[in-house]
Amino acid sequence: FAKAKTEASAKKEDEEAGGGAIDDDGSVDVPDAWGRAQIATVPLDVAMQLSVKKTQSVAQNTKGGKKFSTFYQVIPSTEDLNAALRIENGPRYSERGRVPLFYVDGLTVPSSDEEGDGGAAARANPVYFRIRDLKAEWQRQHPESELPTVKVRELNETFRAMIRPGGKDESVKNLVFVPIPESVEKSKDSGRSYKLGEMILTK
């Protein structure tokens, strides 16, 4: 999910009175309301593109169509961040904005490509946003086998490797991102596409 932050601060007297935010021209007019907020969905590639650039968004719950600088992040669950820290004992997943992807060597899923090498059905190497989904797929395919060592790689680094012109990272060649099943279902029910350049400003 994309998370927008405003470059705004509050004057001391406004905070004491209940809060507020200052927009780019220094004025304050921020109602404390979520009445117009709605959950929307975006494809992962769009979310990743938004996460690497700064945009301007118009606050829908302020007067005058005020614009604010907005920044986007893909936010993993605390559960999966902790799982990544147990797998990779280092500072990477303690840094803000890091998103773990879980995988095991030897696990494949059907690819969207019609055929692989030699005319065989194409297979892809899946990476999962939740470690429990990885375990469930391994158990489904190999019910009699113990789960191999779970490995982790980082979403932003993986995305950059995949889109890098002339990239030579073979580990991303047949990679496929497996979405969280509940997120897929919620996206079908959301009924609203995300409108770039719109935001709800909160105190």
Short mmCIF file of N, CA, C and O in Angstrom, two decimals, residues 43-178:
data_model
loop_
_atom_site.label_atom_id
_atom_site.label_comp_id
_atom_site.label_asym_id
_atom_site.label_seq_id
_atom_site.Cartn_x
_atom_site.Cartn_y
_atom_site.Cartn_z
N PRO A 43 -1.41 -1.47 -8.69
CA PRO A 43 -0.51 -2.60 -8.99
C PRO A 43 0.85 -2.36 -8.36
O PRO A 43 1.27 -1.22 -8.12
N LEU A 44 1.58 -3.43 -8.12
CA LEU A 44 2.87 -3.32 -7.46
C LEU A 44 3.84 -2.47 -8.25
O LEU A 44 4.60 -1.68 -7.68
N ASP A 45 3.84 -2.59 -9.59
CA ASP A 45 4.80 -1.81 -10.36
C ASP A 45 4.53 -0.32 -10.24
O ASP A 45 5.47 0.49 -10.20
N VAL A 46 3.26 0.06 -10.12
CA VAL A 46 2.93 1.48 -9.93
C VAL A 46 3.38 1.94 -8.56
O VAL A 46 3.95 3.02 -8.40
N ALA A 47 3.13 1.12 -7.54
CA ALA A 47 3.55 1.46 -6.18
C ALA A 47 5.06 1.65 -6.10
O ALA A 47 5.55 2.58 -5.45
N MET A 48 5.81 0.80 -6.79
CA MET A 48 7.25 0.90 -6.76
C MET A 48 7.73 2.16 -7.47
O MET A 48 8.67 2.83 -7.03
N GLN A 49 7.10 2.52 -8.57
CA GLN A 49 7.47 3.74 -9.27
C GLN A 49 7.18 4.97 -8.41
O GLN A 49 7.97 5.93 -8.38
N LEU A 50 6.06 4.95 -7.70
CA LEU A 50 5.72 6.07 -6.83
C LEU A 50 6.69 6.19 -5.67
O LEU A 50 6.97 7.30 -5.19
N SER A 51 7.22 5.06 -5.21
CA SER A 51 8.08 5.07 -4.04
C SER A 51 9.45 5.69 -4.30
O SER A 51 10.17 6.02 -3.35
N VAL A 52 9.82 5.86 -5.57
CA VAL A 52 11.15 6.39 -5.86
C VAL A 52 11.12 7.83 -6.36
O VAL A 52 12.14 8.35 -6.80
N LYS A 53 9.96 8.48 -6.28
CA LYS A 53 9.92 9.87 -6.71
C LYS A 53 8.99 10.69 -5.81
O LYS A 53 8.11 10.16 -5.14
N LYS A 54 9.23 11.99 -5.79
CA LYS A 54 8.40 12.92 -5.02
C LYS A 54 7.32 13.47 -5.93
O LYS A 54 7.57 13.80 -7.08
N THR A 55 6.09 13.55 -5.41
CA THR A 55 4.98 14.06 -6.19
C THR A 55 4.27 15.16 -5.42
O THR A 55 4.51 15.37 -4.23
N GLN A 56 3.38 15.86 -6.10
CA GLN A 56 2.54 16.87 -5.49
C GLN A 56 1.11 16.34 -5.45
O GLN A 56 0.60 15.82 -6.45
N SER A 57 0.45 16.46 -4.31
CA SER A 57 -0.92 15.99 -4.16
C SER A 57 -1.80 17.09 -3.60
O SER A 57 -1.36 17.89 -2.76
N VAL A 58 -3.04 17.12 -4.04
CA VAL A 58 -4.00 18.10 -3.57
C VAL A 58 -4.80 17.50 -2.42
O VAL A 58 -5.37 16.41 -2.55
N ALA A 59 -4.82 18.18 -1.28
CA ALA A 59 -5.58 17.71 -0.12
C ALA A 59 -7.07 17.87 -0.39
O ALA A 59 -7.55 18.98 -0.63
N GLN A 60 -7.79 16.75 -0.37
CA GLN A 60 -9.21 16.76 -0.70
C GLN A 60 -10.10 17.28 0.43
O GLN A 60 -11.26 17.60 0.20
N ASN A 61 -9.54 17.36 1.63
CA ASN A 61 -10.35 17.81 2.77
C ASN A 61 -9.90 19.18 3.29
O ASN A 61 -10.07 19.50 4.45
N THR A 62 -9.31 19.99 2.42
CA THR A 62 -8.99 21.38 2.78
C THR A 62 -9.60 22.31 1.75
O THR A 62 -9.93 21.90 0.64
N LYS A 63 -9.73 23.55 2.11
CA LYS A 63 -10.31 24.53 1.20
C LYS A 63 -9.24 25.06 0.25
O LYS A 63 -8.10 25.22 0.61
N GLY A 64 -9.67 25.32 -0.96
CA GLY A 64 -8.77 25.98 -1.89
C GLY A 64 -7.85 25.07 -2.68
O GLY A 64 -6.98 25.56 -3.41
N GLY A 65 -8.00 23.75 -2.56
CA GLY A 65 -7.16 22.85 -3.34
C GLY A 65 -5.68 22.99 -3.07
O GLY A 65 -4.87 23.11 -3.98
N LYS A 66 -5.31 22.99 -1.81
CA LYS A 66 -3.90 23.18 -1.44
C LYS A 66 -3.07 21.95 -1.78
O LYS A 66 -3.50 20.83 -1.61
N LYS A 67 -1.85 22.20 -2.27
CA LYS A 67 -0.95 21.12 -2.67
C LYS A 67 0.12 20.88 -1.62
O LYS A 67 0.61 21.80 -0.99
N PHE A 68 0.48 19.61 -1.47
CA PHE A 68 1.53 19.21 -0.55
C PHE A 68 2.46 18.22 -1.24
O PHE A 68 2.04 17.43 -2.08
N SER A 69 3.73 18.27 -0.87
CA SER A 69 4.68 17.26 -1.35
C SER A 69 4.36 15.94 -0.67
O SER A 69 4.15 15.90 0.54
N THR A 70 4.30 14.87 -1.44
CA THR A 70 3.95 13.56 -0.88
C THR A 70 5.00 12.52 -1.27
O THR A 70 5.61 12.59 -2.33
N PHE A 71 5.15 11.57 -0.36
CA PHE A 71 6.12 10.50 -0.55
C PHE A 71 5.41 9.17 -0.29
O PHE A 71 4.54 9.09 0.57
N TYR A 72 5.79 8.14 -1.01
CA TYR A 72 5.11 6.85 -0.93
C TYR A 72 6.07 5.76 -0.48
O TYR A 72 7.25 5.77 -0.82
N GLN A 73 5.52 4.80 0.28
CA GLN A 73 6.29 3.65 0.72
C GLN A 73 5.43 2.40 0.67
O GLN A 73 4.22 2.46 0.89
N VAL A 74 6.06 1.28 0.36
CA VAL A 74 5.42 -0.03 0.53
C VAL A 74 5.77 -0.50 1.93
O VAL A 74 6.94 -0.57 2.30
N ILE A 75 4.75 -0.78 2.73
CA ILE A 75 4.95 -1.08 4.15
C ILE A 75 4.69 -2.56 4.43
O ILE A 75 3.57 -3.05 4.22
N PRO A 76 5.70 -3.29 4.86
CA PRO A 76 5.49 -4.70 5.23
C PRO A 76 4.89 -4.81 6.63
O PRO A 76 4.90 -3.83 7.40
N SER A 77 4.41 -5.98 6.97
CA SER A 77 3.89 -6.19 8.32
C SER A 77 5.05 -6.35 9.30
O SER A 77 6.15 -6.77 8.92
N THR A 78 4.79 -6.04 10.55
CA THR A 78 5.81 -6.21 11.59
C THR A 78 6.21 -7.68 11.71
O THR A 78 7.38 -8.00 11.92
N GLU A 79 5.24 -8.56 11.54
CA GLU A 79 5.51 -10.00 11.62
C GLU A 79 6.56 -10.42 10.60
O GLU A 79 7.50 -11.17 10.91
N ASP A 80 6.42 -9.94 9.38
CA ASP A 80 7.35 -10.36 8.33
C ASP A 80 8.69 -9.63 8.42
O ASP A 80 9.72 -10.19 8.04
N LEU A 81 8.69 -8.42 8.93
CA LEU A 81 9.97 -7.75 9.19
C LEU A 81 10.76 -8.53 10.24
O LEU A 81 11.98 -8.73 10.11
N ASN A 82 10.06 -8.97 11.28
CA ASN A 82 10.74 -9.75 12.33
C ASN A 82 11.25 -11.08 11.78
O ASN A 82 12.34 -11.55 12.16
N ALA A 83 10.46 -11.69 10.88
CA ALA A 83 10.91 -12.94 10.27
C ALA A 83 12.16 -12.72 9.45
O ALA A 83 13.09 -13.54 9.46
N ALA A 84 12.21 -11.61 8.72
CA ALA A 84 13.40 -11.29 7.92
C ALA A 84 14.61 -11.06 8.80
O ALA A 84 15.73 -11.48 8.46
N LEU A 85 14.41 -10.41 9.93
CA LEU A 85 15.52 -10.17 10.86
C LEU A 85 16.06 -11.47 11.45
O LEU A 85 17.25 -11.58 11.73
N ARG A 86 15.18 -12.46 11.64
CA ARG A 86 15.63 -13.75 12.14
C ARG A 86 16.44 -14.51 11.09
O ARG A 86 17.36 -15.27 11.41
N ILE A 87 16.08 -14.30 9.82
CA ILE A 87 16.79 -14.98 8.73
C ILE A 87 18.11 -14.30 8.42
O ILE A 87 19.15 -14.93 8.26
N GLU A 88 18.07 -12.99 8.34
CA GLU A 88 19.26 -12.20 7.99
C GLU A 88 19.63 -11.32 9.18
O GLU A 88 19.01 -10.29 9.42
N ASN A 89 20.62 -11.73 9.89
CA ASN A 89 21.02 -11.02 11.10
C ASN A 89 21.91 -9.83 10.74
O ASN A 89 23.12 -9.91 10.74
N GLY A 90 21.26 -8.71 10.38
CA GLY A 90 22.00 -7.52 9.99
C GLY A 90 21.09 -6.31 10.06
O GLY A 90 19.91 -6.41 10.43
N PRO A 91 21.60 -5.15 9.68
CA PRO A 91 20.85 -3.90 9.83
C PRO A 91 19.84 -3.63 8.72
O PRO A 91 19.03 -2.72 8.84
N ARG A 92 19.90 -4.41 7.63
CA ARG A 92 19.09 -4.08 6.46
C ARG A 92 17.61 -3.88 6.78
O ARG A 92 17.00 -2.87 6.43
N TYR A 93 17.01 -4.85 7.48
CA TYR A 93 15.57 -4.79 7.71
C TYR A 93 15.19 -3.99 8.95
O TYR A 93 14.02 -3.97 9.34
N SER A 94 16.18 -3.33 9.53
CA SER A 94 15.91 -2.36 10.59
C SER A 94 15.77 -0.96 9.99
O SER A 94 15.36 -0.03 10.68
N GLU A 95 16.12 -0.82 8.71
CA GLU A 95 16.05 0.47 8.04
C GLU A 95 14.63 0.71 7.53
O GLU A 95 13.95 -0.21 7.08
N ARG A 96 14.20 1.95 7.62
CA ARG A 96 12.87 2.31 7.15
C ARG A 96 12.76 2.11 5.64
O ARG A 96 13.66 2.43 4.89
N GLY A 97 11.62 1.58 5.20
CA GLY A 97 11.37 1.42 3.77
C GLY A 97 11.83 0.09 3.20
O GLY A 97 11.62 -0.17 2.01
N ARG A 98 12.44 -0.77 4.02
CA ARG A 98 12.87 -2.07 3.54
C ARG A 98 11.70 -3.06 3.56
O ARG A 98 10.96 -3.12 4.55
N VAL A 99 11.56 -3.84 2.48
CA VAL A 99 10.46 -4.79 2.37
C VAL A 99 11.04 -6.17 2.06
O VAL A 99 11.64 -6.36 1.00
N PRO A 100 10.86 -7.15 2.95
CA PRO A 100 11.42 -8.49 2.69
C PRO A 100 10.56 -9.30 1.74
O PRO A 100 9.34 -9.20 1.72
N LEU A 101 11.25 -10.11 0.94
CA LEU A 101 10.60 -11.10 0.07
C LEU A 101 11.18 -12.46 0.42
O LEU A 101 12.41 -12.61 0.47
N PHE A 102 10.34 -13.45 0.64
CA PHE A 102 10.78 -14.76 1.11
C PHE A 102 10.75 -15.78 -0.02
O PHE A 102 9.83 -15.78 -0.86
N TYR A 103 11.73 -16.68 -0.03
CA TYR A 103 11.77 -17.72 -1.05
C TYR A 103 12.61 -18.89 -0.55
O TYR A 103 13.33 -18.78 0.45
N VAL A 104 12.47 -20.02 -1.25
CA VAL A 104 13.33 -21.18 -0.99
C VAL A 104 13.83 -21.68 -2.33
O VAL A 104 13.12 -21.62 -3.35
N ASP A 105 15.03 -22.18 -2.36
CA ASP A 105 15.59 -22.75 -3.58
C ASP A 105 14.81 -24.01 -3.97
O ASP A 105 14.47 -24.83 -3.11
N GLY A 106 14.52 -24.14 -5.24
CA GLY A 106 13.86 -25.34 -5.74
C GLY A 106 12.35 -25.24 -5.84
O GLY A 106 11.72 -26.10 -6.47
N LEU A 107 11.74 -24.20 -5.27
CA LEU A 107 10.29 -24.04 -5.37
C LEU A 107 9.96 -23.25 -6.63
O LEU A 107 10.50 -22.16 -6.85
N THR A 108 9.08 -23.78 -7.46
CA THR A 108 8.65 -23.09 -8.67
C THR A 108 7.13 -23.11 -8.77
O THR A 108 6.46 -23.92 -8.13
N VAL A 109 6.61 -22.21 -9.58
CA VAL A 109 5.17 -22.14 -9.84
C VAL A 109 4.99 -21.96 -11.35
O VAL A 109 5.91 -21.53 -12.04
N PRO A 110 3.81 -22.29 -11.87
CA PRO A 110 3.57 -22.09 -13.31
C PRO A 110 3.80 -20.64 -13.71
O PRO A 110 3.42 -19.71 -13.01
N SER A 111 4.45 -20.46 -14.86
CA SER A 111 4.73 -19.13 -15.36
C SER A 111 3.65 -18.69 -16.33
O SER A 111 2.93 -19.51 -16.90
N SER A 112 3.56 -17.40 -16.54
CA SER A 112 2.60 -16.87 -17.51
C SER A 112 3.07 -17.13 -18.94
O SER A 112 2.29 -17.05 -19.89
N ASP A 113 4.37 -17.43 -19.09
CA ASP A 113 4.88 -17.81 -20.41
C ASP A 113 4.28 -19.15 -20.82
O ASP A 113 4.15 -20.06 -20.00
N GLU A 114 3.95 -19.28 -22.08
CA GLU A 114 3.30 -20.51 -22.54
C GLU A 114 4.23 -21.70 -22.50
O GLU A 114 3.83 -22.80 -22.13
N GLU A 115 5.49 -21.49 -22.91
CA GLU A 115 6.42 -22.61 -22.96
C GLU A 115 7.79 -22.20 -22.44
O GLU A 115 8.20 -21.05 -22.57
N GLY A 116 8.48 -23.14 -21.83
CA GLY A 116 9.83 -22.90 -21.40
C GLY A 116 10.80 -23.51 -22.40
O GLY A 116 10.46 -23.75 -23.56
N ASP A 117 12.00 -23.77 -21.96
CA ASP A 117 13.01 -24.36 -22.83
C ASP A 117 12.59 -25.78 -23.24
O ASP A 117 12.09 -26.56 -22.44
N GLY A 118 12.79 -26.09 -24.51
CA GLY A 118 12.49 -27.43 -24.99
C GLY A 118 11.01 -27.72 -25.11
O GLY A 118 10.61 -28.88 -25.22
N GLY A 119 10.17 -26.69 -25.07
CA GLY A 119 8.74 -26.89 -25.23
C GLY A 119 8.01 -27.30 -23.96
O GLY A 119 6.80 -27.48 -23.97
N ALA A 120 8.75 -27.43 -22.85
CA ALA A 120 8.10 -27.80 -21.58
C ALA A 120 7.33 -26.61 -21.02
O ALA A 120 7.58 -25.46 -21.37
N ALA A 121 6.36 -26.89 -20.16
CA ALA A 121 5.60 -25.83 -19.53
C ALA A 121 6.55 -24.94 -18.72
O ALA A 121 7.39 -25.42 -17.98
N ALA A 122 6.41 -23.63 -18.90
CA ALA A 122 7.32 -22.69 -18.25
C ALA A 122 7.05 -22.62 -16.75
O ALA A 122 5.90 -22.73 -16.30
N ARG A 123 8.12 -22.47 -15.98
CA ARG A 123 8.02 -22.36 -14.54
C ARG A 123 8.73 -21.07 -14.09
O ARG A 123 9.65 -20.60 -14.74
N ALA A 124 8.27 -20.51 -13.01
CA ALA A 124 8.86 -19.29 -12.47
C ALA A 124 9.27 -19.51 -11.03
O ALA A 124 8.76 -20.41 -10.34
N ASN A 125 10.19 -18.68 -10.56
CA ASN A 125 10.67 -18.76 -9.19
C ASN A 125 9.91 -17.73 -8.34
O ASN A 125 10.10 -16.52 -8.53
N PRO A 126 9.06 -18.19 -7.43
CA PRO A 126 8.22 -17.26 -6.69
C PRO A 126 8.92 -16.63 -5.48
O PRO A 126 9.75 -17.28 -4.83
N VAL A 127 8.59 -15.39 -5.20
CA VAL A 127 8.97 -14.73 -3.95
C VAL A 127 7.69 -14.23 -3.29
O VAL A 127 6.75 -13.81 -3.96
N TYR A 128 7.66 -14.31 -1.96
CA TYR A 128 6.43 -14.06 -1.21
C TYR A 128 6.61 -12.90 -0.24
O TYR A 128 7.67 -12.74 0.37
N PHE A 129 5.55 -12.11 -0.08
CA PHE A 129 5.57 -11.01 0.87
C PHE A 129 5.35 -11.50 2.30
O PHE A 129 5.74 -10.82 3.25
N ARG A 130 4.72 -12.68 2.43
CA ARG A 130 4.51 -13.27 3.76
C ARG A 130 5.14 -14.64 3.80
O ARG A 130 4.94 -15.45 2.89
N ILE A 131 5.85 -14.90 4.87
CA ILE A 131 6.52 -16.18 5.00
C ILE A 131 5.51 -17.32 5.13
O ILE A 131 5.75 -18.44 4.68
N ARG A 132 4.34 -17.04 5.68
CA ARG A 132 3.33 -18.09 5.83
C ARG A 132 2.80 -18.56 4.47
O ARG A 132 2.45 -19.72 4.30
N ASP A 133 2.73 -17.64 3.49
CA ASP A 133 2.27 -18.03 2.16
C ASP A 133 3.31 -18.91 1.46
O ASP A 133 2.95 -19.84 0.72
N LEU A 134 4.58 -18.62 1.68
CA LEU A 134 5.64 -19.48 1.15
C LEU A 134 5.53 -20.88 1.74
O LEU A 134 5.59 -21.89 1.02
N LYS A 135 5.37 -20.96 3.06
CA LYS A 135 5.26 -22.27 3.71
C LYS A 135 4.05 -23.05 3.21
O LYS A 135 4.12 -24.28 3.02
N ALA A 136 2.94 -22.34 3.00
CA ALA A 136 1.72 -23.01 2.53
C ALA A 136 1.91 -23.59 1.13
O ALA A 136 1.45 -24.70 0.84
N GLU A 137 2.59 -22.86 0.26
CA GLU A 137 2.81 -23.35 -1.11
C GLU A 137 3.77 -24.53 -1.11
O GLU A 137 3.58 -25.50 -1.86
N TRP A 138 4.80 -24.47 -0.28
CA TRP A 138 5.72 -25.62 -0.20
C TRP A 138 4.98 -26.86 0.30
O TRP A 138 5.15 -27.96 -0.24
N GLN A 139 4.15 -26.70 1.30
CA GLN A 139 3.41 -27.82 1.85
C GLN A 139 2.43 -28.38 0.83
O GLN A 139 2.22 -29.59 0.76
N ARG A 140 1.86 -27.50 0.02
CA ARG A 140 0.93 -27.95 -1.01
C ARG A 140 1.65 -28.79 -2.06
O ARG A 140 1.13 -29.82 -2.51
N GLN A 141 2.85 -28.35 -2.47
CA GLN A 141 3.58 -29.07 -3.51
C GLN A 141 4.37 -30.26 -2.98
O GLN A 141 4.56 -31.25 -3.69
N HIS A 142 4.84 -30.15 -1.74
CA HIS A 142 5.71 -31.20 -1.18
C HIS A 142 5.24 -31.58 0.23
O HIS A 142 5.92 -31.30 1.21
N PRO A 143 4.07 -32.18 0.33
CA PRO A 143 3.50 -32.48 1.65
C PRO A 143 4.34 -33.42 2.50
O PRO A 143 4.23 -33.41 3.73
N GLU A 144 5.19 -34.22 1.86
CA GLU A 144 5.99 -35.19 2.61
C GLU A 144 7.41 -34.70 2.89
O GLU A 144 8.19 -35.41 3.51
N SER A 145 7.73 -33.50 2.43
CA SER A 145 9.10 -33.00 2.55
C SER A 145 9.18 -31.84 3.54
O SER A 145 8.26 -31.02 3.64
N GLU A 146 10.28 -31.79 4.23
CA GLU A 146 10.52 -30.69 5.17
C GLU A 146 10.87 -29.42 4.40
O GLU A 146 11.54 -29.46 3.37
N LEU A 147 10.41 -28.31 4.90
CA LEU A 147 10.68 -27.02 4.27
C LEU A 147 12.18 -26.73 4.28
O LEU A 147 12.82 -26.78 5.33
N PRO A 148 12.77 -26.42 3.11
CA PRO A 148 14.19 -26.07 3.08
C PRO A 148 14.43 -24.73 3.79
O PRO A 148 13.49 -24.06 4.24
N THR A 149 15.68 -24.35 3.86
CA THR A 149 16.03 -23.09 4.49
C THR A 149 15.38 -21.93 3.75
O THR A 149 15.52 -21.78 2.54
N VAL A 150 14.63 -21.13 4.49
CA VAL A 150 13.98 -19.96 3.90
C VAL A 150 15.00 -18.84 3.76
O VAL A 150 15.75 -18.54 4.68
N LYS A 151 15.01 -18.23 2.58
CA LYS A 151 15.91 -17.11 2.31
C LYS A 151 15.10 -15.84 2.12
O LYS A 151 13.89 -15.88 1.95
N VAL A 152 15.79 -14.70 2.14
CA VAL A 152 15.09 -13.42 2.02
C VAL A 152 15.89 -12.50 1.10
O VAL A 152 17.11 -12.52 1.09
N ARG A 153 15.16 -11.74 0.31
CA ARG A 153 15.76 -10.70 -0.50
C ARG A 153 14.89 -9.45 -0.38
O ARG A 153 13.73 -9.54 0.01
N GLU A 154 15.44 -8.30 -0.74
CA GLU A 154 14.75 -7.04 -0.47
C GLU A 154 14.02 -6.54 -1.72
O GLU A 154 14.55 -6.58 -2.83
N LEU A 155 12.79 -6.06 -1.54
CA LEU A 155 11.92 -5.68 -2.66
C LEU A 155 12.53 -4.58 -3.52
O LEU A 155 12.57 -4.68 -4.75
N ASN A 156 12.97 -3.47 -2.92
CA ASN A 156 13.45 -2.34 -3.69
C ASN A 156 14.70 -2.71 -4.50
O ASN A 156 14.83 -2.33 -5.67
N GLU A 157 15.60 -3.47 -3.88
CA GLU A 157 16.80 -3.90 -4.58
C GLU A 157 16.44 -4.85 -5.73
O GLU A 157 17.03 -4.79 -6.82
N THR A 158 15.48 -5.72 -5.49
CA THR A 158 15.04 -6.67 -6.52
C THR A 158 14.39 -5.93 -7.69
O THR A 158 14.66 -6.22 -8.86
N PHE A 159 13.55 -4.96 -7.38
CA PHE A 159 12.87 -4.17 -8.41
C PHE A 159 13.88 -3.44 -9.29
O PHE A 159 13.78 -3.46 -10.52
N ARG A 160 14.87 -2.82 -8.67
CA ARG A 160 15.88 -2.10 -9.44
C ARG A 160 16.69 -3.05 -10.33
O ARG A 160 17.03 -2.72 -11.47
N ALA A 161 16.98 -4.25 -9.81
CA ALA A 161 17.73 -5.22 -10.61
C ALA A 161 16.91 -5.69 -11.82
O ALA A 161 17.47 -5.95 -12.89
N MET A 162 15.61 -5.78 -11.66
CA MET A 162 14.75 -6.26 -12.74
C MET A 162 14.61 -5.23 -13.86
O MET A 162 14.46 -5.59 -15.03
N ILE A 163 14.62 -3.95 -13.52
CA ILE A 163 14.39 -2.91 -14.54
C ILE A 163 15.69 -2.29 -15.04
O ILE A 163 15.65 -1.47 -15.96
N ARG A 164 16.81 -2.67 -14.47
CA ARG A 164 18.09 -2.08 -14.88
C ARG A 164 18.41 -2.47 -16.32
O ARG A 164 18.48 -3.65 -16.65
N PRO A 165 18.62 -1.49 -17.20
CA PRO A 165 18.97 -1.80 -18.60
C PRO A 165 20.27 -2.60 -18.67
O PRO A 165 21.27 -2.23 -18.05
N GLY A 166 20.24 -3.69 -19.40
CA GLY A 166 21.42 -4.52 -19.53
C GLY A 166 21.81 -5.25 -18.27
O GLY A 166 22.95 -5.71 -18.12
N GLY A 167 20.86 -5.37 -17.34
CA GLY A 167 21.14 -6.03 -16.07
C GLY A 167 21.58 -7.47 -16.25
O GLY A 167 21.05 -8.19 -17.10
N LYS A 168 22.53 -7.89 -15.44
CA LYS A 168 23.08 -9.24 -15.57
C LYS A 168 22.80 -10.11 -14.35
O LYS A 168 23.41 -11.17 -14.19
N ASP A 169 21.87 -9.67 -13.50
CA ASP A 169 21.53 -10.44 -12.31
C ASP A 169 20.62 -11.60 -12.70
O ASP A 169 19.42 -11.42 -12.91
N GLU A 170 21.19 -12.79 -12.81
CA GLU A 170 20.42 -13.96 -13.24
C GLU A 170 19.37 -14.38 -12.22
O GLU A 170 18.41 -15.07 -12.56
N SER A 171 19.53 -13.95 -10.97
CA SER A 171 18.59 -14.38 -9.93
C SER A 171 17.20 -13.78 -10.11
O SER A 171 16.23 -14.27 -9.51
N VAL A 172 17.08 -12.73 -10.92
CA VAL A 172 15.76 -12.10 -11.11
C VAL A 172 15.16 -12.47 -12.47
O VAL A 172 14.06 -12.01 -12.80
N LYS A 173 15.86 -13.31 -13.23
CA LYS A 173 15.43 -13.61 -14.60
C LYS A 173 14.04 -14.21 -14.66
O LYS A 173 13.20 -13.81 -15.47
N ASN A 174 13.76 -15.21 -13.83
CA ASN A 174 12.46 -15.89 -13.86
C ASN A 174 11.66 -15.65 -12.58
O ASN A 174 10.85 -16.48 -12.18
N LEU A 175 11.88 -14.51 -11.98
CA LEU A 175 11.25 -14.21 -10.70
C LEU A 175 9.79 -13.77 -10.90
O LEU A 175 9.47 -13.07 -11.86
N VAL A 176 8.93 -14.17 -9.98
CA VAL A 176 7.55 -13.72 -10.00
C VAL A 176 7.14 -13.37 -8.58
O VAL A 176 7.43 -14.10 -7.63
N PHE A 177 6.48 -12.23 -8.42
CA PHE A 177 5.99 -11.80 -7.11
C PHE A 177 4.63 -12.43 -6.86
O PHE A 177 3.72 -12.32 -7.68
N VAL A 178 4.48 -13.09 -5.72
CA VAL A 178 3.21 -13.72 -5.36
C VAL A 178 2.48 -12.81 -4.38
O VAL A 178 2.95 -12.59 -3.26
#
